[in-house]
């Protein structure tokens, strides 16, 4: 790509400068903010009272939110909410039509070189860690909480309702995948399109992970009590 092509491709940065300057100096130490490591494109900011932590040397544009990567989705930027902690360990790019929500008890950690093309949805209220060199296709979702707990019919037990998510390094998460609480993926794996994961994946590195189309129904005496379903998440 020539110099002119690069300038044209990155022209969005000019419009992103003012909101990015405000965001960086509001949420980062001065020495980091001065380098503008976070660039926001069409960002809709909710409550961002939480912490933004860099565990790596910072540079201009190290983290990009809302980049218009995929033409199949509207150029709507990103919705960002952080009432907990977001940790950066290197380069991160999150594409257009994405949304990230981190609750007060949540810790969302990105490794070095994590790229999400478009329409990524993350709800982190406990712990989600994406390690190094991870590629995420469009329309993927990661949620570490059920938002409601379930009560057993003996009235003495409840489901925990939340659990950590961890994706190993050098993993490709193909489009339309969903990772729910307690999902752990070994390193050097490929998660096939439309895969839904509800817990630890017991496989060796360099595996292709998919889910078959099947229906499993179990009767274990469990139900949802809408009047008694609040989850109390314990801080790490």
Coordinates of N, CA and C in Angstrom, one line a residue:
X1 N 0.8 -1.2 0.0 CA 0.0 0.0 0.0 C 0.9 1.2 0.0
X2 N 0.6 2.2 -1.0 CA 1.4 3.4 -1.1 C 1.1 4.4 0.0
X3 N 1.9 5.4 0.1 CA 1.8 6.5 1.1 C 0.4 7.1 1.0
X4 N 0.0 7.5 -0.2 CA -1.3 8.1 -0.4 C -2.5 7.2 0.0
X5 N -2.3 5.9 -0.3 CA -3.4 5.0 0.1 C -3.5 4.8 1.6
X6 N -2.3 4.8 2.2 CA -2.3 4.7 3.7 C -3.0 5.9 4.3
X7 N -2.7 7.1 3.8 CA -3.3 8.3 4.3 C -4.8 8.3 4.1
X8 N -5.2 7.9 3.0 CA -6.7 7.9 2.7 C -7.4 6.8 3.6
X9 N -6.7 5.7 3.8 CA -7.3 4.6 4.6 C -7.4 5.0 6.1
X10 N -6.5 5.8 6.5 CA -6.5 6.2 7.9 C -7.0 7.7 8.2
X11 N -7.7 8.2 7.2 CA -8.2 9.6 7.3 C -9.2 9.7 8.5
X12 N -9.8 8.6 8.9 CA -10.7 8.7 10.1 C -10.0 9.2 11.4
X13 N -8.7 9.0 11.4 CA -8.0 9.4 12.6 C -8.1 10.9 12.9
X14 N -8.1 11.7 11.8 CA -8.2 13.1 12.0 C -9.5 13.5 12.7
X15 N -10.6 12.9 12.3 CA -11.9 13.1 13.0 C -11.9 12.6 14.4
X16 N -11.1 11.5 14.6 CA -11.1 10.9 16.0 C -10.2 11.6 17.0
X17 N -9.4 12.5 16.5 CA -8.4 13.1 17.4 C -9.0 13.8 18.6
X18 N -10.0 14.7 18.4 CA -10.6 15.5 19.5 C -11.2 14.6 20.6
X19 N -12.1 13.7 20.2 CA -12.7 12.8 21.3 C -11.6 11.9 21.9
X20 N -10.6 11.5 21.1 CA -9.6 10.6 21.7 C -8.7 11.4 22.6
X21 N -8.4 12.6 22.3 CA -7.6 13.5 23.3 C -8.3 13.6 24.6
X22 N -9.6 14.0 24.5 CA -10.4 14.1 25.7 C -10.4 12.8 26.5
X23 N -10.7 11.7 25.9 CA -10.8 10.4 26.6 C -9.4 10.1 27.2
X24 N -8.3 10.2 26.5 CA -7.0 9.8 27.0 C -6.7 10.6 28.3
X25 N -6.8 11.9 28.2 CA -6.4 12.7 29.3 C -7.4 12.6 30.5
X26 N -8.6 12.1 30.2 CA -9.5 11.9 31.3 C -9.3 10.6 32.1
X27 N -8.8 9.6 31.4 CA -8.8 8.3 32.0 C -7.4 7.7 32.1
X28 N -6.3 8.4 31.6 CA -5.0 7.8 31.8 C -4.1 8.8 32.5
X29 N -3.0 8.3 33.1 CA -2.0 9.2 33.6 C -1.4 10.1 32.5
X30 N -1.0 11.3 32.9 CA -0.6 12.3 31.9 C 0.5 11.8 30.9
X31 N 1.5 11.0 31.5 CA 2.6 10.6 30.7 C 2.2 9.6 29.6
X32 N 1.1 8.8 29.9 CA 0.5 7.9 28.9 C -0.4 8.7 28.0
X33 N -1.3 9.5 28.5 CA -2.3 10.2 27.7 C -1.6 11.1 26.6
X34 N -0.4 11.6 26.9 CA 0.2 12.5 26.0 C 0.6 11.8 24.7
X35 N 0.7 10.5 24.7 CA 1.0 9.7 23.5 C -0.2 9.2 22.8
X36 N -1.4 9.5 23.3 CA -2.7 9.1 22.7 C -2.7 7.7 22.3
X37 N -2.5 6.8 23.2 CA -2.5 5.3 22.9 C -3.9 4.8 22.5
X38 N -5.0 5.5 22.9 CA -6.3 5.0 22.6 C -7.0 5.9 21.6
X39 N -7.4 5.4 20.5 CA -8.1 6.1 19.5 C -9.6 5.6 19.4
X40 N -10.5 6.6 19.5 CA -11.9 6.2 19.5 C -12.6 6.7 18.2
X41 N -13.3 5.8 17.5 CA -14.0 6.2 16.3 C -15.5 6.0 16.5
X42 N -16.2 7.1 16.4 CA -17.7 7.1 16.6 C -18.0 6.4 17.9
X43 N -17.4 6.7 19.0 CA -17.6 6.0 20.3 C -18.8 6.6 21.0
X44 N -19.7 5.7 21.4 CA -20.8 6.1 22.3 C -20.3 5.6 23.7
X45 N -20.0 6.6 24.5 CA -19.4 6.3 25.9 C -20.5 6.2 26.9
X46 N -20.6 5.1 27.6 CA -21.6 5.0 28.7 C -20.8 5.4 30.0
X47 N -20.9 4.7 31.0 CA -20.2 4.9 32.3 C -18.8 4.4 32.1
X48 N -17.8 5.3 32.1 CA -16.4 4.8 31.9 C -15.6 5.3 33.2
X49 N -16.2 5.1 34.3 CA -15.5 5.5 35.6 C -14.5 4.4 36.1
X50 N -14.4 3.3 35.4 CA -13.4 2.3 35.8 C -12.0 2.6 35.4
X51 N -11.1 1.6 35.5 CA -9.7 1.8 35.2 C -9.3 1.3 33.8
X52 N -8.4 2.0 33.2 CA -7.8 1.6 31.9 C -6.3 1.5 32.2
X53 N -5.8 0.2 32.1 CA -4.4 0.0 32.6 C -3.6 -0.6 31.4
X54 N -2.4 0.0 31.2 CA -1.5 -0.5 30.2 C -0.3 -1.2 30.9
X55 N -0.2 -2.5 30.5 CA 1.0 -3.2 31.1 C 2.1 -3.4 30.0
X56 N 2.2 -2.3 29.2 CA 3.2 -2.4 28.1 C 3.5 -0.9 27.7
X57 N 4.6 -0.7 27.0 CA 5.0 0.6 26.6 C 3.9 1.2 25.7
X58 N 3.5 2.4 25.8 CA 2.4 3.0 25.0 C 3.0 3.8 23.9
X59 N 2.1 3.8 22.8 CA 2.5 4.6 21.6 C 1.2 5.1 21.0
X60 N 1.3 6.0 20.1 CA 0.1 6.5 19.4 C -0.7 5.4 18.7
X61 N -2.0 5.4 19.0 CA -2.9 4.4 18.3 C -2.7 3.0 18.6
X62 N -2.1 2.7 19.8 CA -1.9 1.3 20.2 C -3.2 0.5 20.3
X63 N -4.2 1.2 20.8 CA -5.6 0.7 20.9 C -6.5 1.4 20.1
X64 N -7.3 0.7 19.2 CA -8.3 1.4 18.3 C -9.6 0.8 18.6
X65 N -10.6 1.6 18.9 CA -12.0 1.2 19.1 C -12.9 1.7 18.0
X66 N -13.7 0.9 17.3 CA -14.7 1.3 16.4 C -14.2 1.5 15.0
X67 N -13.1 0.8 14.6 CA -12.5 0.9 13.3 C -13.5 0.3 12.3
X68 N -13.7 1.0 11.1 CA -14.6 0.5 10.1 C -13.9 -0.6 9.3
X69 N -14.0 -1.9 9.7 CA -13.2 -3.0 9.1 C -14.1 -3.8 8.1
X70 N -15.3 -3.9 8.3 CA -16.2 -4.8 7.5 C -17.4 -4.1 7.0
X71 N -17.5 -4.1 5.6 CA -18.5 -3.3 5.0 C -19.9 -3.9 5.1
X72 N -20.0 -5.1 5.6 CA -21.3 -5.8 5.8 C -22.1 -5.2 7.0
X73 N -21.4 -4.4 7.9 CA -22.0 -3.9 9.0 C -22.0 -2.4 9.0
X74 N -23.0 -1.7 9.6 CA -23.0 -0.3 9.6 C -21.8 0.3 10.3
X75 N -21.4 1.5 9.7 CA -20.2 2.2 10.3 C -20.7 3.0 11.5
X76 N -21.0 2.2 12.5 CA -21.5 2.8 13.8 C -20.6 2.9 14.9
X77 N -19.3 2.6 14.7 CA -18.3 2.8 15.7 C -18.5 1.8 16.8
X78 N -18.4 2.2 18.1 CA -18.4 1.3 19.2 C -19.2 1.9 20.4
X79 N -19.8 1.0 21.2 CA -20.4 1.4 22.5 C -19.5 0.9 23.5
X80 N -19.0 1.8 24.4 CA -18.0 1.4 25.4 C -18.5 1.8 26.8
X81 N -18.5 0.8 27.7 CA -18.8 1.0 29.1 C -17.8 0.3 30.0
X82 N -17.2 1.0 30.9 CA -16.2 0.4 31.8 C -16.4 0.9 33.2
X83 N -17.0 0.1 34.0 CA -17.2 0.4 35.4 C -16.2 -0.4 36.3
X84 N -15.4 -1.3 35.6 CA -14.5 -2.1 36.3 C -13.1 -1.8 35.9
X85 N -12.4 -2.8 35.2 CA -11.0 -2.7 34.8 C -10.8 -3.3 33.4
X86 N -10.2 -2.5 32.6 CA -9.8 -3.0 31.3 C -8.2 -2.9 31.2
X87 N -7.6 -4.0 30.9 CA -6.1 -4.1 30.9 C -5.7 -4.4 29.4
X88 N -4.7 -3.6 29.0 CA -4.1 -3.7 27.7 C -2.6 -4.2 27.8
X89 N -2.3 -5.2 27.0 CA -0.9 -5.7 27.0 C -0.2 -5.5 25.7
X90 N -0.8 -4.8 24.8 CA -0.3 -4.6 23.5 C -1.3 -4.1 22.5
X91 N -1.1 -4.3 21.2 CA -1.9 -3.8 20.2 C -3.3 -4.4 20.2
X92 N -4.3 -3.6 20.1 CA -5.7 -4.0 20.1 C -6.5 -3.2 19.0
X93 N -7.3 -3.9 18.2 CA -8.2 -3.3 17.3 C -9.6 -3.9 17.4
X94 N -10.6 -3.1 17.7 CA -12.0 -3.6 17.8 C -12.8 -2.9 16.7
X95 N -13.4 -3.6 15.8 CA -14.1 -3.0 14.7 C -15.4 -2.4 14.9
X96 N -16.0 -1.9 13.8 CA -17.3 -1.2 13.9 C -18.4 -2.1 14.4
X97 N -19.5 -1.4 14.8 CA -20.7 -2.1 15.3 C -20.5 -3.0 16.5
X98 N -19.5 -2.6 17.3 CA -19.2 -3.5 18.5 C -19.6 -2.8 19.7
X99 N -19.7 -3.6 20.8 CA -20.1 -3.1 22.1 C -19.3 -3.8 23.2
X100 N -18.8 -3.1 24.2 CA -18.1 -3.6 25.3 C -18.7 -3.1 26.6
X101 N -19.0 -4.0 27.5 CA -19.6 -3.5 28.8 C -18.8 -4.3 29.9
X102 N -18.2 -3.5 30.8 CA -17.5 -4.1 31.9 C -18.1 -3.6 33.2
X103 N -18.6 -4.5 34.0 CA -19.2 -4.2 35.3 C -18.2 -3.8 36.4
X104 N -18.7 -3.4 37.5 CA -17.8 -3.0 38.6 C -16.9 -4.1 39.1
X105 N -17.3 -5.3 39.0 CA -16.5 -6.4 39.5 C -15.7 -7.1 38.3
X106 N -15.9 -6.5 37.1 CA -15.3 -7.2 36.0 C -13.8 -6.8 35.7
X107 N -13.0 -7.7 35.2 CA -11.7 -7.4 34.7 C -11.6 -8.0 33.3
X108 N -11.4 -7.2 32.3 CA -11.3 -7.5 30.9 C -9.9 -7.3 30.5
X109 N -9.2 -8.3 30.1 CA -7.7 -8.2 29.7 C -7.5 -8.7 28.3
X110 N -6.8 -7.8 27.6 CA -6.4 -8.1 26.2 C -4.9 -8.3 26.1
X111 N -4.5 -9.3 25.4 CA -3.1 -9.6 25.2 C -2.5 -8.7 24.1
X112 N -1.3 -9.1 23.6 CA -0.7 -8.4 22.5 C -1.2 -8.9 21.2
X113 N -1.6 -7.9 20.4 CA -2.1 -8.2 19.0 C -3.4 -9.0 19.0
X114 N -4.5 -8.3 19.5 CA -5.8 -8.9 19.5 C -6.6 -8.1 18.5
X115 N -7.2 -8.7 17.5 CA -7.9 -8.0 16.4 C -9.3 -8.6 16.3
X116 N -10.4 -7.8 16.5 CA -11.8 -8.2 16.3 C -12.3 -7.4 15.1
X117 N -12.7 -8.1 14.1 CA -13.0 -7.4 12.9 C -14.3 -6.5 13.0
X118 N -15.4 -7.0 13.5 CA -16.6 -6.2 13.5 C -17.7 -6.9 14.4
X119 N -18.6 -6.1 14.9 CA -19.7 -6.5 15.7 C -19.4 -7.5 16.8
X120 N -18.3 -7.2 17.5 CA -17.9 -7.9 18.7 C -18.8 -7.4 19.9
X121 N -19.3 -8.4 20.7 CA -20.1 -8.0 21.9 C -19.5 -8.7 23.1
X122 N -19.1 -7.9 24.1 CA -18.4 -8.4 25.3 C -19.2 -7.9 26.5
X123 N -19.6 -8.8 27.4 CA -20.2 -8.4 28.7 C -19.3 -9.1 29.7
X124 N -18.5 -8.3 30.4 CA -17.5 -8.8 31.4 C -17.9 -8.3 32.8
X125 N -18.4 -9.2 33.6 CA -18.7 -8.8 35.0 C -17.9 -9.6 36.0
X126 N -17.0 -10.5 35.5 CA -16.1 -11.2 36.4 C -14.7 -11.2 35.8
X127 N -14.5 -12.0 34.8 CA -13.1 -12.1 34.3 C -13.1 -12.7 32.8
X128 N -12.6 -11.9 31.9 CA -12.4 -12.4 30.5 C -11.0 -12.0 30.1
X129 N -10.3 -13.0 29.7 CA -8.9 -12.8 29.3 C -8.7 -13.3 27.9
X130 N -8.3 -12.4 26.9 CA -7.9 -12.8 25.6 C -6.4 -12.7 25.5
X131 N -5.7 -13.8 25.3 CA -4.3 -13.8 25.3 C -3.7 -13.2 24.0
X132 N -2.4 -13.5 23.6 CA -1.8 -12.9 22.5 C -2.2 -13.5 21.2
X133 N -2.1 -12.6 20.1 CA -2.3 -13.0 18.7 C -3.6 -13.8 18.5
X134 N -4.7 -13.1 18.8 CA -6.0 -13.6 18.7 C -6.8 -12.9 17.6
X135 N -7.4 -13.6 16.7 CA -8.2 -13.0 15.6 C -9.6 -13.4 15.9
X136 N -10.5 -12.4 15.9 CA -12.0 -12.7 16.2 C -12.8 -12.2 15.0
X137 N -13.5 -13.1 14.4 CA -14.4 -12.8 13.3 C -15.6 -12.0 13.7
X138 N -16.4 -11.6 12.7 CA -17.5 -10.7 13.0 C -18.7 -11.5 13.8
X139 N -19.5 -10.7 14.5 CA -20.7 -11.2 15.2 C -20.4 -12.2 16.3
X140 N -19.2 -12.1 17.0 CA -18.9 -12.9 18.1 C -19.4 -12.3 19.4
X141 N -19.7 -13.1 20.4 CA -20.2 -12.7 21.7 C -19.5 -13.4 22.8
X142 N -19.1 -12.7 23.8 CA -18.4 -13.3 25.0 C -19.1 -12.7 26.3
X143 N -19.7 -13.6 27.1 CA -20.4 -13.1 28.3 C -20.1 -14.1 29.4
X144 N -19.5 -13.5 30.5 CA -19.1 -14.3 31.6 C -20.1 -14.4 32.8
X145 N -21.3 -14.0 32.5 CA -22.3 -14.0 33.6 C -23.7 -14.4 32.9
X146 N -24.5 -15.0 33.8 CA -25.9 -15.3 33.3 C -26.8 -14.1 33.6
X147 N -26.3 -13.2 34.3 CA -27.1 -12.0 34.8 C -28.2 -12.4 35.8
X148 N -28.6 -13.7 35.8 CA -29.6 -14.1 36.8 C -29.1 -15.5 37.3
X149 N -29.4 -15.8 38.5 CA -29.0 -17.1 39.0 C -30.3 -18.0 39.0
X150 N -30.0 -19.3 39.1 CA -31.1 -20.3 39.1 C -31.2 -20.9 40.5
X151 N -32.4 -21.3 40.9 CA -32.6 -21.9 42.2 C -33.0 -23.3 42.0
X152 N -32.4 -24.2 42.8 CA -32.8 -25.6 42.8 C -34.2 -25.8 43.5
X153 N -34.9 -26.8 43.2 CA -36.2 -27.0 43.8 C -36.1 -27.4 45.2
X154 N -35.0 -27.8 45.8 CA -34.9 -28.0 47.2 C -34.8 -26.7 48.0
X155 N -34.7 -25.6 47.3 CA -34.7 -24.3 47.9 C -33.4 -24.0 48.7
X156 N -32.4 -24.9 48.6 CA -31.2 -24.7 49.4 C -30.0 -24.3 48.6
X157 N -30.1 -24.5 47.3 CA -28.9 -24.3 46.4 C -29.3 -23.4 45.3
X158 N -28.2 -22.7 44.8 CA -28.3 -21.8 43.7 C -27.2 -22.0 42.7
X159 N -27.4 -21.7 41.5 CA -26.3 -21.7 40.5 C -25.4 -20.5 40.8
X160 N -24.1 -20.7 40.5 CA -23.2 -19.6 40.7 C -23.5 -18.4 39.9
X161 N -23.8 -18.7 38.6 CA -24.3 -17.6 37.7 C -23.2 -16.8 37.0
X162 N -21.9 -17.1 37.2 CA -20.8 -16.4 36.5 C -19.6 -17.3 36.6
X163 N -18.6 -17.0 35.7 CA -17.4 -17.8 35.6 C -16.5 -17.2 34.6
X164 N -15.2 -17.4 34.8 CA -14.2 -16.8 33.9 C -14.2 -17.3 32.5
X165 N -13.7 -16.5 31.6 CA -13.5 -16.9 30.2 C -12.1 -16.6 29.9
X166 N -11.4 -17.6 29.2 CA -10.0 -17.4 28.8 C -9.8 -18.0 27.5
X167 N -9.2 -17.3 26.6 CA -8.9 -17.8 25.2 C -7.4 -17.8 25.1
X168 N -6.8 -18.9 24.7 CA -5.3 -19.1 24.6 C -4.8 -18.3 23.4
X169 N -3.5 -18.1 23.5 CA -2.8 -17.4 22.5 C -2.8 -18.1 21.1
X170 N -2.7 -17.3 20.0 CA -2.6 -17.8 18.7 C -3.9 -18.6 18.3
X171 N -5.0 -18.0 18.7 CA -6.3 -18.7 18.4 C -7.1 -17.8 17.5
X172 N -7.8 -18.5 16.6 CA -8.7 -17.8 15.7 C -10.1 -18.2 16.0
X173 N -10.9 -17.2 16.4 CA -12.3 -17.4 16.7 C -13.1 -16.9 15.5
X174 N -13.7 -17.9 14.7 CA -14.4 -17.5 13.5 C -15.7 -16.8 13.8
X175 N -16.4 -16.4 12.7 CA -17.6 -15.5 12.9 C -18.7 -16.2 13.6
X176 N -19.5 -15.4 14.3 CA -20.7 -15.8 14.9 C -20.5 -16.9 16.0
X177 N -19.4 -16.9 16.7 CA -19.2 -17.8 17.8 C -19.6 -17.1 19.1
X178 N -20.0 -17.9 20.1 CA -20.5 -17.4 21.4 C -19.7 -18.2 22.5
X179 N -19.1 -17.4 23.4 CA -18.4 -18.0 24.5 C -19.1 -17.5 25.8
X180 N -19.5 -18.5 26.6 CA -20.2 -18.1 27.8 C -19.4 -18.5 29.0
X181 N -19.9 -18.2 30.2 CA -19.1 -18.4 31.5 C -18.4 -19.8 31.5
X182 N -17.2 -19.8 32.1 CA -16.4 -20.9 32.3 C -15.8 -21.5 31.1
X183 N -15.9 -20.7 30.0 CA -15.2 -21.2 28.7 C -13.7 -21.0 28.8
X184 N -13.0 -22.0 28.5 CA -11.5 -21.9 28.4 C -11.1 -22.6 27.1
X185 N -10.2 -21.9 26.3 CA -9.8 -22.4 25.1 C -8.3 -22.6 25.1
X186 N -7.7 -23.7 24.8 CA -6.2 -23.9 24.7 C -5.6 -23.0 23.6
X187 N -4.3 -22.8 23.7 CA -3.7 -22.0 22.7 C -3.6 -22.7 21.3
X188 N -3.3 -21.9 20.3 CA -3.1 -22.4 18.9 C -4.3 -23.3 18.4
X189 N -5.5 -22.8 18.7 CA -6.7 -23.5 18.2 C -7.5 -22.6 17.3
X190 N -8.4 -23.2 16.6 CA -9.4 -22.6 15.7 C -10.8 -22.9 16.2
X191 N -11.6 -21.9 16.4 CA -13.0 -22.2 16.8 C -13.8 -21.9 15.6
X192 N -14.5 -23.0 15.1 CA -15.2 -22.9 13.8 C -16.4 -22.0 13.9
X193 N -16.9 -21.5 12.8 CA -18.0 -20.6 12.7 C -19.3 -21.2 13.4
X194 N -20.0 -20.3 14.1 CA -21.3 -20.7 14.7 C -21.1 -21.6 15.9
X195 N -19.9 -21.7 16.5 CA -19.7 -22.5 17.6 C -20.1 -21.9 18.9
X196 N -20.8 -22.6 19.8 CA -21.3 -22.1 21.1 C -20.5 -22.9 22.1
X197 N -19.9 -22.2 23.1 CA -19.1 -22.9 24.1 C -19.6 -22.4 25.5
X198 N -19.9 -23.4 26.3 CA -20.4 -23.2 27.7 C -19.5 -23.6 28.8
X199 N -18.3 -24.0 28.5 CA -17.4 -24.5 29.5 C -16.0 -24.8 29.0
X200 N -15.2 -25.4 29.8 CA -13.8 -25.7 29.4 C -13.8 -26.6 28.2
X201 N -12.9 -26.3 27.2 CA -12.7 -27.2 26.1 C -11.5 -28.1 26.3
X202 N -11.8 -29.4 26.5 CA -10.7 -30.4 26.8 C -10.1 -30.9 25.5
X203 N -9.1 -30.2 25.0 CA -8.4 -30.7 23.8 C -7.0 -30.2 23.8
X204 N -6.2 -30.8 22.9 CA -4.8 -30.4 22.8 C -4.7 -29.1 22.0
X205 N -3.6 -28.4 22.2 CA -3.4 -27.2 21.3 C -3.4 -27.7 19.8
X206 N -3.5 -26.8 18.9 CA -3.6 -27.0 17.5 C -4.8 -27.9 17.1
X207 N -6.0 -27.6 17.8 CA -7.2 -28.3 17.5 C -8.2 -27.4 16.8
X208 N -9.1 -28.0 16.0 CA -10.2 -27.3 15.5 C -11.4 -27.6 16.3
X209 N -12.1 -26.6 16.8 CA -13.2 -26.8 17.8 C -14.5 -26.4 17.1
X210 N -15.4 -27.3 17.1 CA -16.8 -26.9 16.6 C -17.8 -27.6 17.5
X211 N -19.1 -27.2 17.3 CA -20.2 -27.9 18.0 C -21.1 -28.5 17.0
X212 N -21.6 -29.7 17.2 CA -22.5 -30.3 16.4 C -23.9 -29.8 16.6
X213 N -24.8 -29.9 15.6 CA -26.2 -29.5 15.8 C -26.9 -30.6 16.5
X214 N -27.2 -30.3 17.8 CA -27.9 -31.3 18.6 C -28.7 -30.7 19.7
X215 N -29.6 -31.4 20.3 CA -30.4 -30.9 21.4 C -30.3 -31.9 22.6
X216 N -29.9 -31.4 23.7 CA -29.8 -32.2 24.9 C -30.6 -31.6 26.0
X217 N -31.6 -32.3 26.5 CA -32.5 -31.9 27.5 C -32.2 -32.7 28.8
X218 N -32.0 -32.1 29.9 CA -31.8 -32.8 31.2 C -32.7 -32.2 32.2
X219 N -33.3 -33.1 33.0 CA -34.2 -32.7 34.1 C -33.4 -32.9 35.4
X220 N -33.0 -31.8 36.0 CA -32.2 -31.9 37.3 C -32.8 -31.1 38.4
X221 N -34.1 -30.8 38.3 CA -34.7 -30.1 39.4 C -34.2 -28.7 39.5
X222 N -34.1 -27.9 38.5 CA -33.6 -26.6 38.5 C -34.5 -25.6 37.7
X223 N -34.6 -24.4 38.2 CA -35.5 -23.4 37.6 C -35.0 -22.0 37.8
X224 N -35.7 -21.0 37.2 CA -35.4 -19.6 37.3 C -36.4 -19.0 38.2
X225 N -36.0 -18.4 39.3 CA -36.9 -17.7 40.2 C -36.7 -16.2 40.0
X226 N -37.6 -15.6 39.2 CA -37.3 -14.2 38.9 C -37.3 -13.2 40.1
X227 N -37.9 -13.7 41.2 CA -37.9 -12.8 42.4 C -36.7 -13.1 43.3
X228 N -35.8 -14.0 42.9 CA -34.7 -14.3 43.7 C -33.5 -14.8 42.8
X229 N -33.0 -13.9 42.0 CA -32.0 -14.3 41.0 C -30.8 -13.4 40.9
X230 N -30.6 -12.6 41.9 CA -29.5 -11.6 41.9 C -28.2 -12.4 42.1
X231 N -27.2 -12.1 41.3 CA -25.9 -12.7 41.4 C -25.0 -11.7 42.2
X232 N -24.3 -12.3 43.2 CA -23.2 -11.5 43.9 C -21.9 -12.0 43.5
X233 N -21.3 -11.2 42.6 CA -20.0 -11.5 42.0 C -18.8 -11.1 43.0
X234 N -18.0 -12.1 43.3 CA -16.8 -11.8 44.2 C -15.7 -11.2 43.4
X235 N -15.1 -10.1 43.8 CA -14.0 -9.5 43.1 C -12.8 -10.4 43.2
X236 N -12.0 -10.3 42.1 CA -10.8 -11.1 42.0 C -9.7 -10.6 43.0

